[in-house]
Every structure is written in structure tokens, then in C-alpha cells.
Short mmCIF file of C-alpha atoms and ligand atoms in Angstrom, two decimals:
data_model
loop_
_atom_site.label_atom_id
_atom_site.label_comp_id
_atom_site.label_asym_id
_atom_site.label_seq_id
_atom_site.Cartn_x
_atom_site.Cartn_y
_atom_site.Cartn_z
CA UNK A 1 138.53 39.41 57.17
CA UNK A 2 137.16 39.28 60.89
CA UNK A 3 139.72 37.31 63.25
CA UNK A 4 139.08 35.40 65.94
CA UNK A 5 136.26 37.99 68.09
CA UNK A 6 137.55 36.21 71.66
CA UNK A 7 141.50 36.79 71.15
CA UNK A 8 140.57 40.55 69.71
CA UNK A 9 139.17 40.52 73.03
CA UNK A 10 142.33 39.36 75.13
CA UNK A 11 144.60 42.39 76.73
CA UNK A 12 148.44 41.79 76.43
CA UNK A 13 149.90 40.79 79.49
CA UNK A 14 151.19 44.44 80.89
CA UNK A 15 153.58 42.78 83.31
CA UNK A 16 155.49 41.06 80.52
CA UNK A 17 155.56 44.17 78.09
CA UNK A 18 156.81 46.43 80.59
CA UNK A 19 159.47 43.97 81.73
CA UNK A 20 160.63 43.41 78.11
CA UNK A 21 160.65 47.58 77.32
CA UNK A 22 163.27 48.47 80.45
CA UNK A 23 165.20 45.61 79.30
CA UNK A 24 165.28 46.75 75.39
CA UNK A 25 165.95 50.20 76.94
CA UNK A 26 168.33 48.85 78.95
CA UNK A 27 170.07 47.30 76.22
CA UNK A 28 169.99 49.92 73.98
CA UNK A 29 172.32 51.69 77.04
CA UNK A 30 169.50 54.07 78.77
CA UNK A 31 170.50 53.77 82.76
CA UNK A 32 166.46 52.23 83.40
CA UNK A 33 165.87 51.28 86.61
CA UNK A 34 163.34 48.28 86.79
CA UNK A 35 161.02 47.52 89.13
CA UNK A 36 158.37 45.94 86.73
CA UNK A 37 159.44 42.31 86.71
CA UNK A 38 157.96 39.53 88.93
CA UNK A 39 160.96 37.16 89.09
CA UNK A 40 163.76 36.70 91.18
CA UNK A 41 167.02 38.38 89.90
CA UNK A 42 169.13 35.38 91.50
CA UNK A 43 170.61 33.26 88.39
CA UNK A 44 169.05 29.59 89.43
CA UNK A 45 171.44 27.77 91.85
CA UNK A 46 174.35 25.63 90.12
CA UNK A 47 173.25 22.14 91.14
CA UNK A 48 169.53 23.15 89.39
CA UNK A 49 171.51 24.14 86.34
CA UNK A 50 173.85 20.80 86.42
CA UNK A 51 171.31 18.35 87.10
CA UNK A 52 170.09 20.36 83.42
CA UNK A 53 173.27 19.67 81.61
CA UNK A 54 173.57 15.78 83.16
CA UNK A 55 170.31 15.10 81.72
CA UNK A 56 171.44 16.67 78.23
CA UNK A 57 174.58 14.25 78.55
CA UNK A 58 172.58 11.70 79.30
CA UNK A 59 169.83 11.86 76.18
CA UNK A 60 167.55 13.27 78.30
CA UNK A 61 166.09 15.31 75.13
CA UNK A 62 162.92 13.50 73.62
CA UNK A 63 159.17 13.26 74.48
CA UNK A 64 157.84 12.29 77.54
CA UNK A 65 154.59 11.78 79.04
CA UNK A 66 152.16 14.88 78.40
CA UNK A 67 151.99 15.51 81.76
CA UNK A 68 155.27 14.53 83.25
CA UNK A 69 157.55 12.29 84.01
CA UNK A 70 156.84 10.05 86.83
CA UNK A 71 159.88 10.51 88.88
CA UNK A 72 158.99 14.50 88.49
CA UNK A 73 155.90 13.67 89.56
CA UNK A 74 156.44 11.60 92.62
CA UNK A 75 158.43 14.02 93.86
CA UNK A 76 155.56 16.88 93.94
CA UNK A 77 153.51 14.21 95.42
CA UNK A 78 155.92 14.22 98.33
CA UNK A 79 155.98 17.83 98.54
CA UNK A 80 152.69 18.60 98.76
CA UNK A 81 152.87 15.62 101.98
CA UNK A 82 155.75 17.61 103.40
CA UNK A 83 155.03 21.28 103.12
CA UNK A 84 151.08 21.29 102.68
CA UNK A 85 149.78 17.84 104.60
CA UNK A 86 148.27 16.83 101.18
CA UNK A 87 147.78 13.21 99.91
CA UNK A 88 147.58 13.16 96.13
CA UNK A 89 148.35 10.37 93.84
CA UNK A 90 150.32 10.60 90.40
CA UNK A 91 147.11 10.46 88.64
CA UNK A 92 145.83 13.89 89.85
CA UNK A 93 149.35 15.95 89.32
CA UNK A 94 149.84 17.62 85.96
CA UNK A 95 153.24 19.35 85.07
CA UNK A 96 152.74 22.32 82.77
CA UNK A 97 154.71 25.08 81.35
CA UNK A 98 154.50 27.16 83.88
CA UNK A 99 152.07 27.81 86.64
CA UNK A 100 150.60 29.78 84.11
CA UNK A 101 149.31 26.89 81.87
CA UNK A 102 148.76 25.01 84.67
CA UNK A 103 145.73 28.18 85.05
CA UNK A 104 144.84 28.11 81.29
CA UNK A 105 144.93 24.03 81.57
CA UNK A 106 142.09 24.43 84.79
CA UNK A 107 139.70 26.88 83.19
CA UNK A 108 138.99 25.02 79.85
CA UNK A 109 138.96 21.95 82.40
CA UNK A 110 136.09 23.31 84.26
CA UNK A 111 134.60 25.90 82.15
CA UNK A 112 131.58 25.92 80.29
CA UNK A 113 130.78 29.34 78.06
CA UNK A 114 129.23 31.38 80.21
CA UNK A 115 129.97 29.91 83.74
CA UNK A 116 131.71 32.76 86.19
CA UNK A 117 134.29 32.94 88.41
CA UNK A 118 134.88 35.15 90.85
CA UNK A 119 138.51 36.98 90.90
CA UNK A 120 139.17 39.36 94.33
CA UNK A 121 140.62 42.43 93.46
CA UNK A 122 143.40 43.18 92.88
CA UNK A 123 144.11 40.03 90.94
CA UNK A 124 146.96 39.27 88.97
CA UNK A 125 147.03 39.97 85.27
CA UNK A 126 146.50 36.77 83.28
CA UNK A 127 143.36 35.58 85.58
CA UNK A 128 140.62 37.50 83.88
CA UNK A 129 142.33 37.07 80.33
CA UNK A 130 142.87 33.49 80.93
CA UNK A 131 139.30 32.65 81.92
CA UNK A 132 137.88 34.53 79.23
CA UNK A 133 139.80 32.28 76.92
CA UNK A 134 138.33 29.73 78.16
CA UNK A 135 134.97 30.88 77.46
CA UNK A 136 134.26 31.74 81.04
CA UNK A 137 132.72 34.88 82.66
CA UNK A 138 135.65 37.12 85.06
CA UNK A 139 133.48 38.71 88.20
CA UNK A 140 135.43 40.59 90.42
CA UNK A 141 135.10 40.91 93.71
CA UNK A 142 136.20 43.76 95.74
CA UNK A 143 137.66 43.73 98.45
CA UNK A 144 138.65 47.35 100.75
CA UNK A 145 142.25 48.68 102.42
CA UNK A 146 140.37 47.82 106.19
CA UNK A 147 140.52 44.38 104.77
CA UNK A 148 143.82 44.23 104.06
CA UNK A 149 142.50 43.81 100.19
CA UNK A 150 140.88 40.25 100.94
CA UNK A 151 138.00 39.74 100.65
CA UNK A 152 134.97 38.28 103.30
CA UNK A 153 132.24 35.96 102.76
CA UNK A 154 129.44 38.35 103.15
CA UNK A 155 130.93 40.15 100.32
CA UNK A 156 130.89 37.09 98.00
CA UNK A 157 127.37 36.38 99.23
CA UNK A 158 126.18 39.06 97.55
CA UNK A 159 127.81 38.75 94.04
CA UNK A 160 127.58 34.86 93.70
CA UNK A 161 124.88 33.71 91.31
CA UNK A 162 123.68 30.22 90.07
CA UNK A 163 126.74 30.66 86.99
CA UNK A 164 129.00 30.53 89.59
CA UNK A 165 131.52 27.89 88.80
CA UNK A 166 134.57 28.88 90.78
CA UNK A 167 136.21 31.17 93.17
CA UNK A 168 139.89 31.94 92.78
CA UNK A 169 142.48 32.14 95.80
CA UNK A 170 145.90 33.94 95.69
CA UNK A 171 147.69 33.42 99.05
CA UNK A 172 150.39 34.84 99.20
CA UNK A 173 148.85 37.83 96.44
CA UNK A 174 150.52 39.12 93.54
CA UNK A 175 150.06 42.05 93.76
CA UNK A 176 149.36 42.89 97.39
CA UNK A 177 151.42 40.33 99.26
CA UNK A 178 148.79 39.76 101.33
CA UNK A 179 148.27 36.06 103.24
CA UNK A 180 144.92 34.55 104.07
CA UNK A 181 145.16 32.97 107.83
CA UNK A 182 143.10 30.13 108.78
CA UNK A 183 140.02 31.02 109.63
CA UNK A 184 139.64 33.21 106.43
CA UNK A 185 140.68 30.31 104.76
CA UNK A 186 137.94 28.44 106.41
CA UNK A 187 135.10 30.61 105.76
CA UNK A 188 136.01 30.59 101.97
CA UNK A 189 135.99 26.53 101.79
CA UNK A 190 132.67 27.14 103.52
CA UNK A 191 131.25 29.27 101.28
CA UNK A 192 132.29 27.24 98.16
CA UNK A 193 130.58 24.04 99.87
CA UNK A 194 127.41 25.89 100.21
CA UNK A 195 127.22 26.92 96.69
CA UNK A 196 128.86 23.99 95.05
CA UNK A 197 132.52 25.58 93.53
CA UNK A 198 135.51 24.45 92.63
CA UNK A 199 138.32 26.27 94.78
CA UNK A 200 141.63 27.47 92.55
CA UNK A 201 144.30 28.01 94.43
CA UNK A 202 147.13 29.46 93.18
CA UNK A 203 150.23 29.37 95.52
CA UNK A 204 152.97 30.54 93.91
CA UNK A 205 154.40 32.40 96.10
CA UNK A 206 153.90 29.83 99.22
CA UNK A 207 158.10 29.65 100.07
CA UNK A 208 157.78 33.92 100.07
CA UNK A 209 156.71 34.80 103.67
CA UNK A 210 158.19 36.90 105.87
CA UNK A 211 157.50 38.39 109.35
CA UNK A 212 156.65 34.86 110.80
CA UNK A 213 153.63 34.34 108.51
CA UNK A 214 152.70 31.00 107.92
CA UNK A 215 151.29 29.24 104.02
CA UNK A 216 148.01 27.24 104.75
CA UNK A 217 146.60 25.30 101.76
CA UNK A 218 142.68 25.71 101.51
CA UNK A 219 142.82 22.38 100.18
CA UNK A 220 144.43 21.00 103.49
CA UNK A 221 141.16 22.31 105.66
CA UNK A 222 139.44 19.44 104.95
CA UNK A 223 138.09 16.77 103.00
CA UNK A 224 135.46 18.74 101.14
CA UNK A 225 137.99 21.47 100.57
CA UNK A 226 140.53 19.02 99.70
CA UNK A 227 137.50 17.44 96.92
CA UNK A 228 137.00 20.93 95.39
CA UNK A 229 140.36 22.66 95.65
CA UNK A 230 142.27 22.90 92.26
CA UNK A 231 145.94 23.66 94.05
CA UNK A 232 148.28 25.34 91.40
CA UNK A 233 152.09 25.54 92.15
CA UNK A 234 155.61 26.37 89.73
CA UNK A 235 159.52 26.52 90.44
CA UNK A 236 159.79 29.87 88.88
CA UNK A 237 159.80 32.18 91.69
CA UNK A 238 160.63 29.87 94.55
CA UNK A 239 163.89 27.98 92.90
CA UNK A 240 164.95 31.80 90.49
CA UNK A 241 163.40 29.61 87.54
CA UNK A 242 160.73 31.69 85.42
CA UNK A 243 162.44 31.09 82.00
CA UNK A 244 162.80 27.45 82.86
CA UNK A 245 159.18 27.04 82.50
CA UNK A 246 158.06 24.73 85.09
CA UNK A 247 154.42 24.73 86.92
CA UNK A 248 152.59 22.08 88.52
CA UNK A 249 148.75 21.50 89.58
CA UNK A 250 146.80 19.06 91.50
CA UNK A 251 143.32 17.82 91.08
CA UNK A 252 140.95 15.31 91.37
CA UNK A 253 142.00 12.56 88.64
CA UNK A 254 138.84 13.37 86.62
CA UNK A 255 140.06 17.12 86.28
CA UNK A 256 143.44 15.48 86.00
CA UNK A 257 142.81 13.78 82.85
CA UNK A 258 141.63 16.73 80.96
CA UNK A 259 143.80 18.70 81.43
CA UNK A 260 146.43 16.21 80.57
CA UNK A 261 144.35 15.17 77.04
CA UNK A 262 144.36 19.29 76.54
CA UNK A 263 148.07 19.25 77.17
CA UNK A 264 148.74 16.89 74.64
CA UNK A 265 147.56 18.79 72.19
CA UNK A 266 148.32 21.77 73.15
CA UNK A 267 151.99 21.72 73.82
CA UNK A 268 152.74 18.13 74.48
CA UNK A 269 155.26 17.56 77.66
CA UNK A 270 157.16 20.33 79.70
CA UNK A 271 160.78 21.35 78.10
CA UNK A 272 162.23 17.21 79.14
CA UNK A 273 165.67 18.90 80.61
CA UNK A 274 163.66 21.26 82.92
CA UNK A 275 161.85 18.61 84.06
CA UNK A 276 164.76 17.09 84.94
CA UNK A 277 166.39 20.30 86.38
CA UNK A 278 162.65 20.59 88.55
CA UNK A 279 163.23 17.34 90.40
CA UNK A 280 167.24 18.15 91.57
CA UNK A 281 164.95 21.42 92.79
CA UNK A 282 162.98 19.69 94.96
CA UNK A 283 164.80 17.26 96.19
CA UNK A 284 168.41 19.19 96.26
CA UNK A 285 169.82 21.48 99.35
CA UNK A 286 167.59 23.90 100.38
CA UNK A 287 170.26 26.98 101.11
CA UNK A 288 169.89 28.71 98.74
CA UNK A 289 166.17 29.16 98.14
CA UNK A 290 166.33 30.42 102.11
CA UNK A 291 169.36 32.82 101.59
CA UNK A 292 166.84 34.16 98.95
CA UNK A 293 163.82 34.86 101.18
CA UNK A 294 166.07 35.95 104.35
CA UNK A 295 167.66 38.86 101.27
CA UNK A 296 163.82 39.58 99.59
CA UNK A 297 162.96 40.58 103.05
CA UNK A 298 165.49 42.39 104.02
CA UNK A 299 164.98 44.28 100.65
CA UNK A 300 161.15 44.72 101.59
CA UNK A 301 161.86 46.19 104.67
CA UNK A 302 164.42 48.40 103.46
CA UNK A 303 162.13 49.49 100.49
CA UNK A 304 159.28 50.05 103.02
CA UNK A 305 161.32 52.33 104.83
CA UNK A 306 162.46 54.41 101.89
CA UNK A 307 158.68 54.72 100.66
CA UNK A 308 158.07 55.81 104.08
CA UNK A 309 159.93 58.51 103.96
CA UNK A 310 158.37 59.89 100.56
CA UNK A 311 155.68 62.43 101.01
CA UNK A 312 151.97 61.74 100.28
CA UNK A 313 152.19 58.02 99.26
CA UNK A 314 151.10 54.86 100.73
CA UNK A 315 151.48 51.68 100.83
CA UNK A 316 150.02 48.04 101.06
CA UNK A 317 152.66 46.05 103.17
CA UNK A 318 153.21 43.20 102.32
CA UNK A 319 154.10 40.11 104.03
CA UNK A 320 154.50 37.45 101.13
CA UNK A 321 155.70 37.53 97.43
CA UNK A 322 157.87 40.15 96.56
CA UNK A 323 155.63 43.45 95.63
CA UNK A 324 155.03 46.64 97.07
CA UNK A 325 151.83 48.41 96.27
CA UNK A 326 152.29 52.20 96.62
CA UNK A 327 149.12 54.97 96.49
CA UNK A 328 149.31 57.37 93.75
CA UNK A 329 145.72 59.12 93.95
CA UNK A 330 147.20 62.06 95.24
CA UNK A 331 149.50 62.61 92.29
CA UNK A 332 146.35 61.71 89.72
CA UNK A 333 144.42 64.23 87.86
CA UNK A 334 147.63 66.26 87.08
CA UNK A 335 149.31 67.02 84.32
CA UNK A 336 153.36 66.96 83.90
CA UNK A 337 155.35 68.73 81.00
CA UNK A 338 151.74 69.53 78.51
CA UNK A 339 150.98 65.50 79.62
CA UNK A 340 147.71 64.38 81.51
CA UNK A 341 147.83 62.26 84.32
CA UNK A 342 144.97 60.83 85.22
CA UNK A 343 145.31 57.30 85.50
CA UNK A 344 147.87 54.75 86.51
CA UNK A 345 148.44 54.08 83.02
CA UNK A 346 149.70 57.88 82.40
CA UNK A 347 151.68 57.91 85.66
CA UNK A 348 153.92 54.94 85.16
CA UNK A 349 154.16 56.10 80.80
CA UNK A 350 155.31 59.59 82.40
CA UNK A 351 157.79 58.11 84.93
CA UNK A 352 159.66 56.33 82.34
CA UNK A 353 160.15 58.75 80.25
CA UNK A 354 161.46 61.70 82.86
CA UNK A 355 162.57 59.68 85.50
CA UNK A 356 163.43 56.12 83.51
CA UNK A 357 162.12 54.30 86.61
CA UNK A 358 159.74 51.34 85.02
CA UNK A 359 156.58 50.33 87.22
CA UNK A 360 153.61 47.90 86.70
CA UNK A 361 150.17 50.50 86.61
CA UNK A 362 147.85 49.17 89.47
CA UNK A 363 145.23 49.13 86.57
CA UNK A 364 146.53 46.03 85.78
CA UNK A 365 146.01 44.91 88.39
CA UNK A 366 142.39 45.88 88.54
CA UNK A 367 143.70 49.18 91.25
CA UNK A 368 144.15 51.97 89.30
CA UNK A 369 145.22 54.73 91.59
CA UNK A 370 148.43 52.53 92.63
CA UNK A 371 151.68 51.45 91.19
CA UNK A 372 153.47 47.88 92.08
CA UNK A 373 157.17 48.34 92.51
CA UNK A 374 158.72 44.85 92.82
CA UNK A 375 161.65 44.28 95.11
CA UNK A 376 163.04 41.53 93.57
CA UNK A 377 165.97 43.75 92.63
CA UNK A 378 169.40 44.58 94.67
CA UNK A 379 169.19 47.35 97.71
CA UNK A 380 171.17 49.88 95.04
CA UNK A 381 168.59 49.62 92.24
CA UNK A 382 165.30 50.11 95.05
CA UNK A 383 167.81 53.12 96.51
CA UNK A 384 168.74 54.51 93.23
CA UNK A 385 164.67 53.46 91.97
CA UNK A 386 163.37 54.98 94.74
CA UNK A 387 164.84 58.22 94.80
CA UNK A 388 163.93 58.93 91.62
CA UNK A 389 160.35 58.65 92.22
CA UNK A 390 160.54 60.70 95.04
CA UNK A 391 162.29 63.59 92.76
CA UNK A 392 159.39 62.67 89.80
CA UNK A 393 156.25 63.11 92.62
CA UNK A 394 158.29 66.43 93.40
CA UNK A 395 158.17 67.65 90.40
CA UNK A 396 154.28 66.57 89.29
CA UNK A 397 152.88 68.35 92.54
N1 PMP B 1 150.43 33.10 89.45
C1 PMP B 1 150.88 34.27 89.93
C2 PMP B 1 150.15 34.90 91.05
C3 PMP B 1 152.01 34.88 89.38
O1 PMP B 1 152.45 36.03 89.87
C4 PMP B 1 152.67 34.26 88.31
C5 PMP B 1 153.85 34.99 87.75
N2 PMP B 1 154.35 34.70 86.60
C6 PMP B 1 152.15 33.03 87.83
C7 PMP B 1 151.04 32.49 88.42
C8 PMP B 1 152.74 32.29 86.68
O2 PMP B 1 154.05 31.90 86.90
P1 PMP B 1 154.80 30.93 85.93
O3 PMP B 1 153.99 30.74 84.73
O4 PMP B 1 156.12 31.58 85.68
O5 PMP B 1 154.97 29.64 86.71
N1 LIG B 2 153.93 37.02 87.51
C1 LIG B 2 154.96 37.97 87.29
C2 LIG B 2 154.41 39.37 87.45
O1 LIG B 2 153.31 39.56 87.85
C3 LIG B 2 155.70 37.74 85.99
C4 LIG B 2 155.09 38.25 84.75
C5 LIG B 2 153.87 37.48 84.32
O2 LIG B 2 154.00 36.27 84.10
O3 LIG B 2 152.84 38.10 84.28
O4 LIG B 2 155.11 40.32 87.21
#
């Protein structure tokens, strides 16, 4: 019998299956060094995890709202004040499983079959899959190394059309690490006003900056921005949180309430005691989320340096999130023990099995002749990681 044509159509998410097969190998006792997953490898901080077990004690285990609960709420409201110079009201934040949902929630919010929206590459891997669940048309936009992998109006000039329903922002990126500065930012909000499109801006990795870098929120620009600017926002990599499940978005209250009545049905409320957990987050000590970015950039730095020092590679540096890209074109097009390697895909399959290092192929990614290496790992594994990719490229050339 034919199933459903549009899931048949949906890739697995490669970030996710690669992270699950080091830690099976791992498990099974093969000494796999990881550099596939995109989340912190801090445990969550204790008063995050007591503030979970309080509100266990307390009967903090039923139903809430679909959307949230109010103090949860109220609390984002204040943080989008404090860190981002937003003003939203209750009735335009949504709490979702994830920042992920909080994507899925947006595109069936806004989507019609058939309307586009345009995705720089490299993007991160659920974008295109998500918006094609939701009936809508992924256009990718390309963007060049010069650029720093962002990508400029006159570009998106030439690619928008009248099905253009949205563009999507990833400041700082997954997978590039790259930050948009404010006059970027500007030119995009521009651009979207001309044409009429929502902005979705996924920042994620906002708390993840290093070398002085600074977060703007497109939706803080101004107030047309501000109108048009879906802003989407989780604990999971910020607080060490991703299997708490916790994302957040902000909207106009129109887009607010559909997503909310698609919510309902979809999965009802958030996990109650991570909600719970969420708000000692955001309103408990800060320490330890900055002990975490002073270490994930003193781990970028020191796994810069070590790629450095590997022949015939390069890199994207990054200044936000917690991802190296590294150039494998030269290494492409070979073929290693009978096996062809022509494609990121092949490299990274071929690197697990000699080497046992595990990588994300840039193909997910939408950049096929690279590799993301994540440093959200301790120095040993990215000196232990590293030097086994330098023996594997040794032995391909
Ligand atoms: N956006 C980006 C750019 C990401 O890298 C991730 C990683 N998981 C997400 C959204 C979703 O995060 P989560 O669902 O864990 O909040
Ligand atoms: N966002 C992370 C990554 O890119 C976690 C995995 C996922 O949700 O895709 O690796």
C-alpha cells in the first residue's frame, strides 16, 4: 500500500543518527571518538536539576497550558527585555519541545503548499525537512567563503520570487559559527520589508560568542522587523539541556495562537517538570553557563590550532556555537582500502571505520566537500580526535 508520499520524502536527521551510532559503538566498548553531537557535554547545573525534583515533590506532574505555564512564560518575556531589548507580551510566547518544534510549530503557522522560503547555505539539517513538512517549498541560497558563508541582499534579489513567504536567519550558524553584525542584519530586515516576508530567526546559539562578538536580534532593528520577525530560542545548548526538551518562540499573537491550537494537538504542553526546571534556568546564577562559554572557547581555539597544523585542510572559523567546519576537497575523489571517496558522505563512513573518529558530512549540511567536527567535547577527546584524522588524511593521499 502507498504511505504517506511527503514523509517518504523526509531525510533522517544525519546529526542525530550519527550521534546515536558512536554512542552504540561506544557502548558496545569500541574506543570512538565523537565529534558528531551538537550539545554540550556539561551534565546541566545542580540547581536546574533540583528546581526538577522540587517540582516532582511538589505535584508538579499534570497538564498545563499548551503553550506554557505563565510563570515560564513571564520569565522569557523578561529575557528577551534584558538580553535582546524586545517587548513581547505572554500572548505572543509559545513554549515547545524544543527549539525544534518551536520551527515545525512556525512553518505550518505560516505556510501555505507551495509558498518558499529561502534557507542560506549551509543550513542546519532539520530546516529544509521541516518546511517541506509543512507543505512549503526549501530554496537555498548560496552564499561564498569571501562572505564568510552569509549571504548579501543582491544575492537574495535574484532568487526571491512572488512564492516567497519567508527568509530564514541563523546567527550564530550551525554549522559555520558565523555571526551576522548589524548592518547585515539591517539590509536583511530591509529586504524582507520590500518583498513582504516573515523573518525566522533562529538564535540558538545567542549565549555562544566568543572573540568579543556581540548577538543582535533582527527583530530588535526596528518596528517593522520587530512586526515580521518570528524569533526562535531553547535552553538546550545554552543551560547543557538538549534531552530536557525545552524551546521557546515569539510572535505576533495571531501567529501565536496557531501555533499554540497546533500544539495542542500535537503534543499538548512541554514535559511540566522541565518547565519548571526552564524557569530556575533563567532566573538562577549565571556561573555556570559562563564557565561553559569561557571552556568552549578555549576548546575552539585549541582545536583551531591543531587543525592548523594538519596538512591540506581548511577551515571556517568560527566565532559562535560550537562547530568547526574543516575542507576536505582535497582528500575527495580518492579511494581508501578498494573504497571510493567521493563525497562527504564516503569520507566521514570511511573515517569511522579505520580511524573510529565520528563526523557530521558537510552534505548535510548542504556543503559537501567539508566535515563539521564539534568541539563540544574535552581538550583530550579533540587531541586524541584530531590526531587521528590527521593519520587517516595521511593515509588516503
Ligand atoms: N536550531 C539549531 C540551529 C540547532 O543547531 C538546533 C540543535 N538541536 C536546534 C535549532 C534545535 O534545538 P532543540 O530542539 O534541542 O532546542
Ligand atoms: N542541533 C544539533 C546538531 O546540529 C543537535 C542534533 C539535532 O538536533 O539535529 O548537531
Amino acid at each position: 500500500m502507498q504511505l504517506c508520499k511527503k514523509a517518504e520524502n523526509i531525510n533522517p536527521s544525519i546529526t542525530l543518527e550519527i550521534t546515536a551510532k558512536a554512542k552504540e559503538l561506544k557502548k558496545m566498548g569500541v574506543d570512538v571518538v565523537s565529534f558528531g553531537a551538537g550539545e554540550p557535554d556539561f551534565n546541566t547545573p545542580q540547581n536546574i536539576i533540583n528546581a526538577a525534583i522540587k517540582a516532582m515533590e511538589e505535584g508538579k506532574t499534570k497538564y498545563t497550558p499548551a503553550g506554557g505555564i505563565v510563570e515560564l512564560k513571564k520569565t522569557i518575556c523578561d529575557k528577551f527585555k534584558k538580553d535582546n531589548n524586545l517587548d513581547y507580551k505572554l500572548n505572543q510566547i509559545t513554549i515547545s519541545t524544543g527549539a525544534k518544534q518551536c520551527l515545525a510549530n512556525t512553518f505550518m503557522s505560516i505556510l501555505n503548499p507551495g509558498d518558499e522560503v529561502l534557507i542560506p547555505v549551509p543550513y542546519w539539517v532539520s530546516y529544509p525537512e521541516l518546511v517541506k513538512l509543512a507543505d512549503g517549498v526549501p530554496v537555498f541560497v548560496e552564499t561564498s567563503k569571501e562572505n564568510n558563508y552569509k549571504y548579501t541582499v543582491e544575492h537574495l534579489e535574484s532568487i526571491v520570487t512572488d512564492k516567497t513567504k519567508a527568509i530564514l536567519i541563523n546567527s550564530p550558524n550551525n554549522p559555520t559559527g558565523t555571526i551576522y553584525h548589524e548592518e547585515e542584519l539591517l539590509e536583511i530586515a530591509h529586504f524582507a520589508k520590500k518583498h513582504d516576508l516573515y523573518i525566522i530567526s533562529d538564535e540558538i546559539y545567542e549565549k555562544l560568542i566568543y572573540d568579543e562578538e556581540k548577538h543582535i536580534s533582527i527583530a530588535s532593528l526596528n518596528e517593522d522587523a520587530y512586526n515580521r520577525t518570528i524569533v526562535i530560542n531553547g535552553l538546550s545548548k545554552t543551560y547543557s539541556m538538549t534531552g530536557w526538551r525545552i524551546g521557546y518562540v515569539a510572535a505576533s499573537e495571531k501567529i501565536t495562537k496557531l501555533m499554540t491550537s497546533i500544539q495542542s494537538h500535537m503534543t499538548s504542553n512541554v514535559n511540566s517538570i522541565a518547565q519548571y526546571a526552564a524557569l530556575e534556568a533563567l532566573t538562577g546564577p549565571e556561573e555556570e553557563l559562563e564557565k561553559m562559554v569561557r571552556e568552549f572557547e578555549s576548546r575552539r581555539n585549541f582545536m583551531i590550532d591543531k587543525l592548523s597544523k594538519v596538512n591540506e585542510i581548511s577551515i571556517i572559523k568560527p566565532s559562535g556555537a560550537f562547530y568547526v567546519m574543516v575542507n576536505i576537497e582535497k582528500y575527495l575523489n580518492t579511494t581508501f582500502k578498494g573504497e571510493s571517496i567521493n563525497n562527504s558522505l564516503d569520507f566521514t563512513k570511511v573515517l569511522l571505520e579505520e580511524e573510529k573518529v565520528a563526523v557530521i558530512p558537510g552534505a548535510g549540511f548542504g556543503l559537501d566537500n567539508y566535515i563539521r567536527l564539534s568541539y563540544a567535547t574535552s581538550m583530550d577527546i579533540i587531541e586524541k580526535g584530531i590526531d587521528r584524522l590527521s593519520i587517516f588524511l595521511s593515509k588516503i593521499k
